[in-house]
Tab-separated table of C-alpha atoms in Angstrom:
chain	number	residue	atom	x	y	z
A	148	MET	CA	-18.646	59.479	-6.445
A	149	PRO	CA	-18.116	56.670	-3.891
A	150	THR	CA	-15.290	57.235	-1.483
A	151	LEU	CA	-12.705	54.739	-0.226
A	152	THR	CA	-14.661	54.421	3.022
A	153	THR	CA	-17.753	53.307	1.075
A	154	TYR	CA	-15.695	50.628	-0.717
A	155	ILE	CA	-14.343	49.338	2.572
A	156	LYS	CA	-17.836	49.301	4.089
A	157	CYS	CA	-19.136	47.303	1.098
A	158	LEU	CA	-16.262	44.839	1.412
A	159	VAL	CA	-16.873	44.356	5.142
A	160	VAL	CA	-20.630	43.850	4.617
A	161	THR	CA	-19.953	41.290	1.832
A	162	ALA	CA	-17.463	39.440	4.015
A	163	VAL	CA	-19.917	39.357	6.951
A	164	ILE	CA	-22.741	38.068	4.698
A	165	ALA	CA	-20.422	35.402	3.209
A	166	LEU	CA	-19.279	34.279	6.668
A	167	ALA	CA	-22.842	34.234	8.017
A	168	GLY	CA	-24.050	32.309	4.938
A	169	GLY	CA	-21.186	29.826	5.236
A	170	GLY	CA	-21.873	29.363	8.944
A	171	LEU	CA	-25.599	28.847	8.301
A	172	PHE	CA	-24.848	26.213	5.640
A	173	LEU	CA	-22.334	24.524	7.951
A	174	TYR	CA	-24.785	24.253	10.839
A	175	SER	CA	-27.801	23.458	8.646
A	176	GLY	CA	-26.536	19.896	8.102
A	177	PHE	CA	-27.517	19.975	4.426
A	178	TYR	CA	-24.117	18.892	3.103
A	179	PRO	CA	-24.272	15.119	2.356
A	180	MET	CA	-21.495	13.390	4.331
A	181	GLY	CA	-22.241	9.804	3.245
A	182	ALA	CA	-19.410	8.094	1.360
A	183	ASP	CA	-21.952	6.953	-1.232
A	184	VAL	CA	-22.654	10.529	-2.370
A	185	PRO	CA	-19.698	12.070	-4.254
A	186	HIS	CA	-18.483	15.594	-3.520
A	187	ASN	CA	-19.506	18.277	-5.973
A	188	GLN	CA	-16.768	19.283	-8.407
A	189	LEU	CA	-15.742	22.396	-6.491
A	190	THR	CA	-15.371	20.610	-3.151
A	191	TYR	CA	-13.519	17.733	-4.827
A	192	TRP	CA	-11.119	20.116	-6.548
A	193	LEU	CA	-10.532	22.099	-3.359
A	194	LEU	CA	-9.815	19.001	-1.258
A	195	GLU	CA	-7.661	17.337	-3.910
A	196	THR	CA	-5.615	20.463	-4.507
A	197	LEU	CA	-5.185	20.952	-0.753
A	198	ARG	CA	-4.034	17.326	-0.383
A	199	GLU	CA	-1.660	17.272	-3.341
A	200	ARG	CA	-0.016	20.602	-2.554
A	201	SER	CA	0.394	19.689	1.102
A	202	VAL	CA	1.925	16.273	0.330
A	203	ALA	CA	4.210	17.678	-2.381
A	204	ARG	CA	5.545	20.349	-0.043
A	205	ALA	CA	6.032	17.997	2.914
A	206	ALA	CA	7.631	15.208	0.838
A	207	SER	CA	10.036	17.321	-1.190
A	208	ASP	CA	12.938	16.998	1.291
A	209	ILE	CA	12.764	13.227	1.739
A	210	VAL	CA	16.025	11.493	0.800
A	211	ILE	CA	15.486	8.313	-1.241
A	212	PRO	CA	17.802	5.389	-0.307
A	213	GLN	CA	20.247	4.378	-3.048
A	214	ASP	CA	19.525	0.680	-2.580
A	215	LEU	CA	15.773	0.826	-3.185
A	216	ASN	CA	15.752	-1.801	-5.945
A	217	THR	CA	17.057	-4.890	-4.134
A	218	SER	CA	15.617	-8.373	-3.739
A	219	GLU	CA	15.661	-8.066	0.075
A	220	ARG	CA	13.523	-4.937	-0.010
A	221	LEU	CA	11.127	-6.482	-2.540
A	222	LEU	CA	10.564	-9.542	-0.363
A	223	ALA	CA	10.133	-7.609	2.876
A	224	GLY	CA	7.965	-4.939	1.307
A	225	GLY	CA	5.901	-7.436	-0.679
A	226	ALA	CA	4.862	-9.414	2.384
A	227	ASP	CA	3.880	-6.226	4.236
A	228	TYR	CA	1.986	-4.890	1.208
A	229	ASN	CA	0.003	-8.099	1.006
A	230	ASP	CA	-0.912	-7.970	4.690
A	231	MET	CA	-1.545	-4.262	5.088
A	232	CYS	CA	-2.393	-2.691	1.733
A	233	SER	CA	-3.824	-5.196	-0.747
A	234	GLY	CA	-7.334	-5.063	0.770
A	235	CYS	CA	-7.714	-1.464	-0.424
A	236	HIS	CA	-5.047	-1.106	-3.130
A	237	LEU	CA	-5.607	-4.558	-4.665
A	238	LYS	CA	-3.297	-7.224	-6.018
A	239	PRO	CA	-2.705	-8.503	-9.578
A	240	GLY	CA	-5.768	-10.298	-10.907
A	241	LYS	CA	-8.228	-8.411	-8.646
A	242	THR	CA	-10.201	-5.455	-9.925
A	243	ASP	CA	-12.181	-4.519	-6.815
A	244	SER	CA	-12.839	-5.300	-3.153
A	245	ASP	CA	-15.384	-4.189	-0.556
A	246	PHE	CA	-13.034	-1.341	0.334
A	247	THR	CA	-12.512	-0.096	-3.230
A	248	LEU	CA	-16.271	-0.197	-3.810
A	249	GLY	CA	-17.211	1.496	-0.555
A	250	LEU	CA	-14.479	3.989	0.282
A	251	TYR	CA	-14.723	7.576	-0.959
A	252	PRO	CA	-12.480	8.708	-2.461
A	253	ALA	CA	-11.780	5.214	-3.826
A	254	PRO	CA	-8.236	4.065	-3.011
A	255	PRO	CA	-5.993	3.993	-6.101
A	256	ASN	CA	-5.399	0.590	-7.678
A	257	LEU	CA	-1.647	0.281	-7.173
A	258	THR	CA	-1.342	-2.751	-9.440
A	259	MET	CA	-1.711	-0.280	-12.278
A	260	SER	CA	0.747	2.465	-13.120
A	261	SER	CA	-0.392	5.980	-12.172
A	262	ASP	CA	-1.215	6.705	-15.826
A	263	GLU	CA	-3.373	3.577	-16.098
A	264	HIS	CA	-5.474	4.031	-12.972
A	265	GLY	CA	-6.364	7.574	-13.965
A	266	HIS	CA	-5.596	9.019	-10.559
A	267	GLU	CA	-3.954	12.411	-10.928
A	268	HIS	CA	-0.874	12.863	-8.779
A	269	GLY	CA	-0.169	16.396	-9.866
A	270	VAL	CA	2.655	17.581	-12.080
A	271	GLU	CA	5.264	16.366	-9.601
A	272	THR	CA	4.822	12.710	-10.599
A	273	ASP	CA	6.336	13.432	-13.999
A	274	ASN	CA	9.480	13.201	-11.955
A	275	ASN	CA	9.866	9.637	-10.672
A	276	ASP	CA	11.744	10.732	-7.542
A	277	ALA	CA	8.845	12.968	-6.532
A	278	ALA	CA	6.440	10.040	-6.954
A	279	ILE	CA	8.642	7.859	-4.733
A	280	GLN	CA	8.920	10.600	-2.074
A	281	ARG	CA	5.153	11.034	-2.245
A	282	GLN	CA	4.492	7.315	-1.723
A	283	PHE	CA	6.864	7.197	1.269
A	284	TRP	CA	5.274	10.248	2.882
A	285	ILE	CA	1.715	8.979	2.387
A	286	ILE	CA	2.476	5.519	3.804
A	287	LYS	CA	4.258	7.075	6.768
A	288	HIS	CA	1.808	9.862	7.599
A	289	GLY	CA	-1.490	8.757	6.040
A	290	ILE	CA	-4.135	11.111	4.640
A	291	LYS	CA	-6.758	12.743	6.853
A	292	ALA	CA	-10.394	11.640	6.366
A	293	SER	CA	-9.568	9.334	3.469
A	294	GLY	CA	-9.255	5.916	5.114
A	295	MET	CA	-5.461	5.938	4.585
A	296	PRO	CA	-3.833	5.416	7.989
A	297	ALA	CA	-0.398	6.629	9.077
A	298	TRP	CA	1.783	3.532	9.372
A	299	ALA	CA	4.653	5.302	11.160
A	300	PRO	CA	3.506	4.458	14.711
A	301	GLY	CA	4.163	0.736	14.207
A	302	HIS	CA	6.655	0.746	11.341
A	303	ASP	CA	10.120	2.269	11.081
A	304	ASP	CA	11.352	4.124	7.992
A	305	GLU	CA	13.254	1.127	6.619
A	306	ARG	CA	10.118	-0.985	6.651
A	307	ILE	CA	8.184	1.757	4.878
A	308	TRP	CA	10.943	2.086	2.248
A	309	ASN	CA	10.643	-1.668	1.642
A	310	MET	CA	6.973	-1.176	0.803
A	311	VAL	CA	7.835	1.748	-1.481
A	312	ALA	CA	10.416	-0.482	-3.227
A	313	PHE	CA	7.767	-3.141	-3.794
A	314	LEU	CA	5.304	-0.552	-5.173
A	315	GLN	CA	7.784	0.348	-7.940
A	316	ARG	CA	7.583	-3.211	-9.312
A	317	LEU	CA	3.974	-4.065	-8.459
A	318	PRO	CA	2.357	-2.953	-11.767
A	319	GLU	CA	4.482	-5.395	-13.764
A	320	LEU	CA	3.750	-8.485	-11.615
A	321	SER	CA	1.522	-11.355	-12.720
A	322	PRO	CA	-0.732	-12.983	-10.085
A	323	GLN	CA	1.736	-15.909	-9.847
A	324	GLN	CA	4.767	-13.656	-9.396
A	325	TYR	CA	2.875	-11.626	-6.806
A	326	GLN	CA	2.005	-14.763	-4.854
A	327	VAL	CA	5.638	-15.946	-4.783
A	328	LEU	CA	7.031	-12.539	-3.805
A	329	THR	CA	4.519	-11.802	-1.049
A	330	ALA	CA	4.268	-15.203	0.623
A	331	ARG	CA	5.674	-15.208	4.131
A	332	GLY	CA	5.645	-18.958	4.421
A	333	ALA	CA	9.039	-19.884	2.919
A	334	ASP	CA	11.633	-18.482	5.322
A	335	ASP	CA	10.382	-15.197	6.595
A	336	ALA	CA	13.040	-14.777	9.234
A	337	GLY	CA	15.473	-13.468	6.688
A	338	HIS	CA	13.180	-10.817	5.288
A	339	HIS	CA	12.891	-8.539	8.288
B	184	MET	CA	-25.728	14.821	22.217
B	185	LYS	CA	-23.008	13.858	24.688
B	186	GLY	CA	-23.871	10.218	24.080
B	187	LYS	CA	-23.349	10.672	20.350
B	188	HIS	CA	-19.936	12.244	20.900
B	189	PHE	CA	-19.034	9.477	23.322
B	190	SER	CA	-19.988	6.737	20.857
B	191	SER	CA	-18.007	8.480	18.094
B	192	LEU	CA	-15.026	8.584	20.434
B	193	ILE	CA	-15.430	4.877	21.229
B	194	ALA	CA	-15.749	4.047	17.515
B	195	LEU	CA	-12.611	6.038	16.655
B	196	THR	CA	-10.659	4.452	19.512
B	197	THR	CA	-11.756	0.979	18.406
B	198	LEU	CA	-10.686	1.766	14.838
B	199	ALA	CA	-7.330	3.055	16.077
B	200	ILE	CA	-6.806	-0.122	18.118
B	201	ALA	CA	-7.786	-2.259	15.130
B	202	PHE	CA	-5.239	-0.486	12.964
B	203	SER	CA	-2.572	-0.667	15.647
B	204	VAL	CA	-3.129	-4.430	15.814
B	205	GLN	CA	-2.488	-4.507	12.074
B	206	ALA	CA	0.596	-2.364	12.639
B	207	HIS	CA	2.335	-5.475	13.597
B	208	ASP	CA	5.307	-7.552	14.031
B	209	PRO	CA	5.609	-9.697	10.860
B	210	LYS	CA	5.618	-12.770	13.112
B	211	GLU	CA	1.953	-12.098	13.883
B	212	HIS	CA	1.180	-13.049	10.301
B	213	MET	CA	3.100	-16.297	10.334
B	214	LYS	CA	0.210	-18.327	11.719
B	215	ASP	CA	-1.871	-17.828	8.579
B	216	ALA	CA	1.038	-17.301	6.196
B	217	GLU	CA	0.880	-18.744	2.694
B	218	LYS	CA	3.805	-20.638	1.233
B	219	PRO	CA	5.130	-19.459	-2.125
B	220	ASP	CA	3.588	-21.385	-4.988
B	221	CYS	CA	6.742	-22.109	-6.967
B	222	ALA	CA	5.177	-24.381	-9.578
B	223	ALA	CA	5.179	-21.562	-12.160
B	224	MET	CA	8.887	-20.927	-11.519
B	225	LYS	CA	9.768	-24.554	-12.202
B	226	ASN	CA	8.128	-24.450	-15.624
B	227	MET	CA	9.862	-21.222	-16.663
B	228	ASP	CA	12.667	-21.238	-19.208
B	229	HIS	CA	15.583	-20.342	-16.927
B	230	SER	CA	17.771	-19.323	-19.870
B	231	LYS	CA	15.365	-16.465	-20.607
B	232	MET	CA	15.380	-15.148	-17.033
B	233	ASP	CA	17.326	-11.985	-16.289
B	234	MET	CA	19.136	-13.017	-13.141
B	235	SER	CA	20.444	-9.493	-12.575
B	236	ASP	CA	16.862	-8.283	-12.045
B	237	PRO	CA	16.179	-7.922	-8.288
B	238	MET	CA	12.626	-9.170	-8.828
B	239	MET	CA	13.887	-12.414	-10.367
B	240	GLN	CA	16.482	-12.747	-7.608
B	241	ALA	CA	13.755	-12.295	-5.000
B	242	MET	CA	11.589	-14.972	-6.608
B	243	MET	CA	14.548	-17.351	-6.792
B	244	LYS	CA	15.233	-16.763	-3.093
B	245	GLN	CA	11.625	-17.563	-2.248
B	246	CYS	CA	11.658	-20.764	-4.295
B	247	MET	CA	15.263	-21.854	-3.796
B	248	SER	CA	14.609	-24.196	-0.899
B	249	GLU	CA	11.676	-25.843	-2.641
B	250	MET	CA	13.524	-26.197	-5.953
B	251	ASN	CA	16.612	-27.605	-4.231
B	252	HIS	CA	14.412	-30.066	-2.398
B	253	ASP	CA	12.803	-31.180	-5.664
B	254	MET	CA	16.178	-31.484	-7.386
B	255	SER	CA	17.651	-33.498	-4.546
B	256	THR	CA	14.691	-35.891	-4.499
B	257	SER	CA	14.792	-36.281	-8.294
B	258	ASN	CA	18.545	-37.006	-8.121
B	259	VAL	CA	18.069	-39.837	-5.638
B	260	ALA	CA	18.603	-43.254	-7.236
B	261	PRO	CA	15.550	-45.560	-7.388
B	262	ASP	CA	17.008	-48.047	-4.912
B	263	GLU	CA	17.777	-45.177	-2.503
B	264	THR	CA	14.174	-43.982	-2.789
B	265	GLN	CA	13.001	-47.490	-2.057
B	266	SER	CA	15.169	-47.731	1.035
B	267	GLU	CA	13.896	-44.280	2.170
B	268	GLN	CA	10.333	-45.532	1.802
B	269	GLN	CA	11.159	-48.679	3.741
B	270	LYS	CA	12.681	-46.546	6.488
B	271	SER	CA	9.621	-44.337	6.770
B	272	GLU	CA	7.295	-47.368	6.734
B	273	HIS	CA	9.414	-48.896	9.459
B	274	GLN	CA	9.113	-45.711	11.534
B	275	HIS	CA	5.315	-45.756	11.189
């Protein structure tokens, strides 16, 4: 009959073999790092779960401003979205860009609602406040190794909230409405 | 090997600088800024617009100056328009 010591020995040996195997695979260079080769399902699930749980935890304490849905925020946030985000996250009337075709994971198309673009945000997005907190946190802090930069170094919280405000209305905009709302040319001094 | 690391570092720094240039003052975008194309707004049925909707208010703000300009020019009497034209011809 195997004793407790034998069990522990077996566990230690298994752990050492797993670590050595993992290390060998890591240093072998066999894992494809090119953005044109998708992750396998396990890696994708691990990374996505890590990302979503981390963002949900970090964003849960963010306080949403009461005045998010105002014309001033829409105009300020719209112009910034057009300059900083539309290349990857698209604008009404566009279905792809060089960035959406080449980046992996592909950036979500924010002109569509989260249900439409098929990008899972986790259970938290059933609650609209959690989705808004999530958007603010991601714009502010970015996502590691995804192509999404942290905008906080050059943009204060108010400016980021303006972009979040614009994102709430973006899926319902036509190309003409988008053009009018995001143009800086009229009288931009009042928007910032 | 060191060279590879160094070039990665340079590439990352360049990328960071590129992004920080984009992390901008809005004024930096004014040189190639588009003007709002308010033609669609003019043709809309204003009675059907929900003016309490912040999105509609924002669009009206963007197009207000252009629409006011159009209204003021369309309200000018024909003889006034003629005299305006004469003035501008005279200036040229």
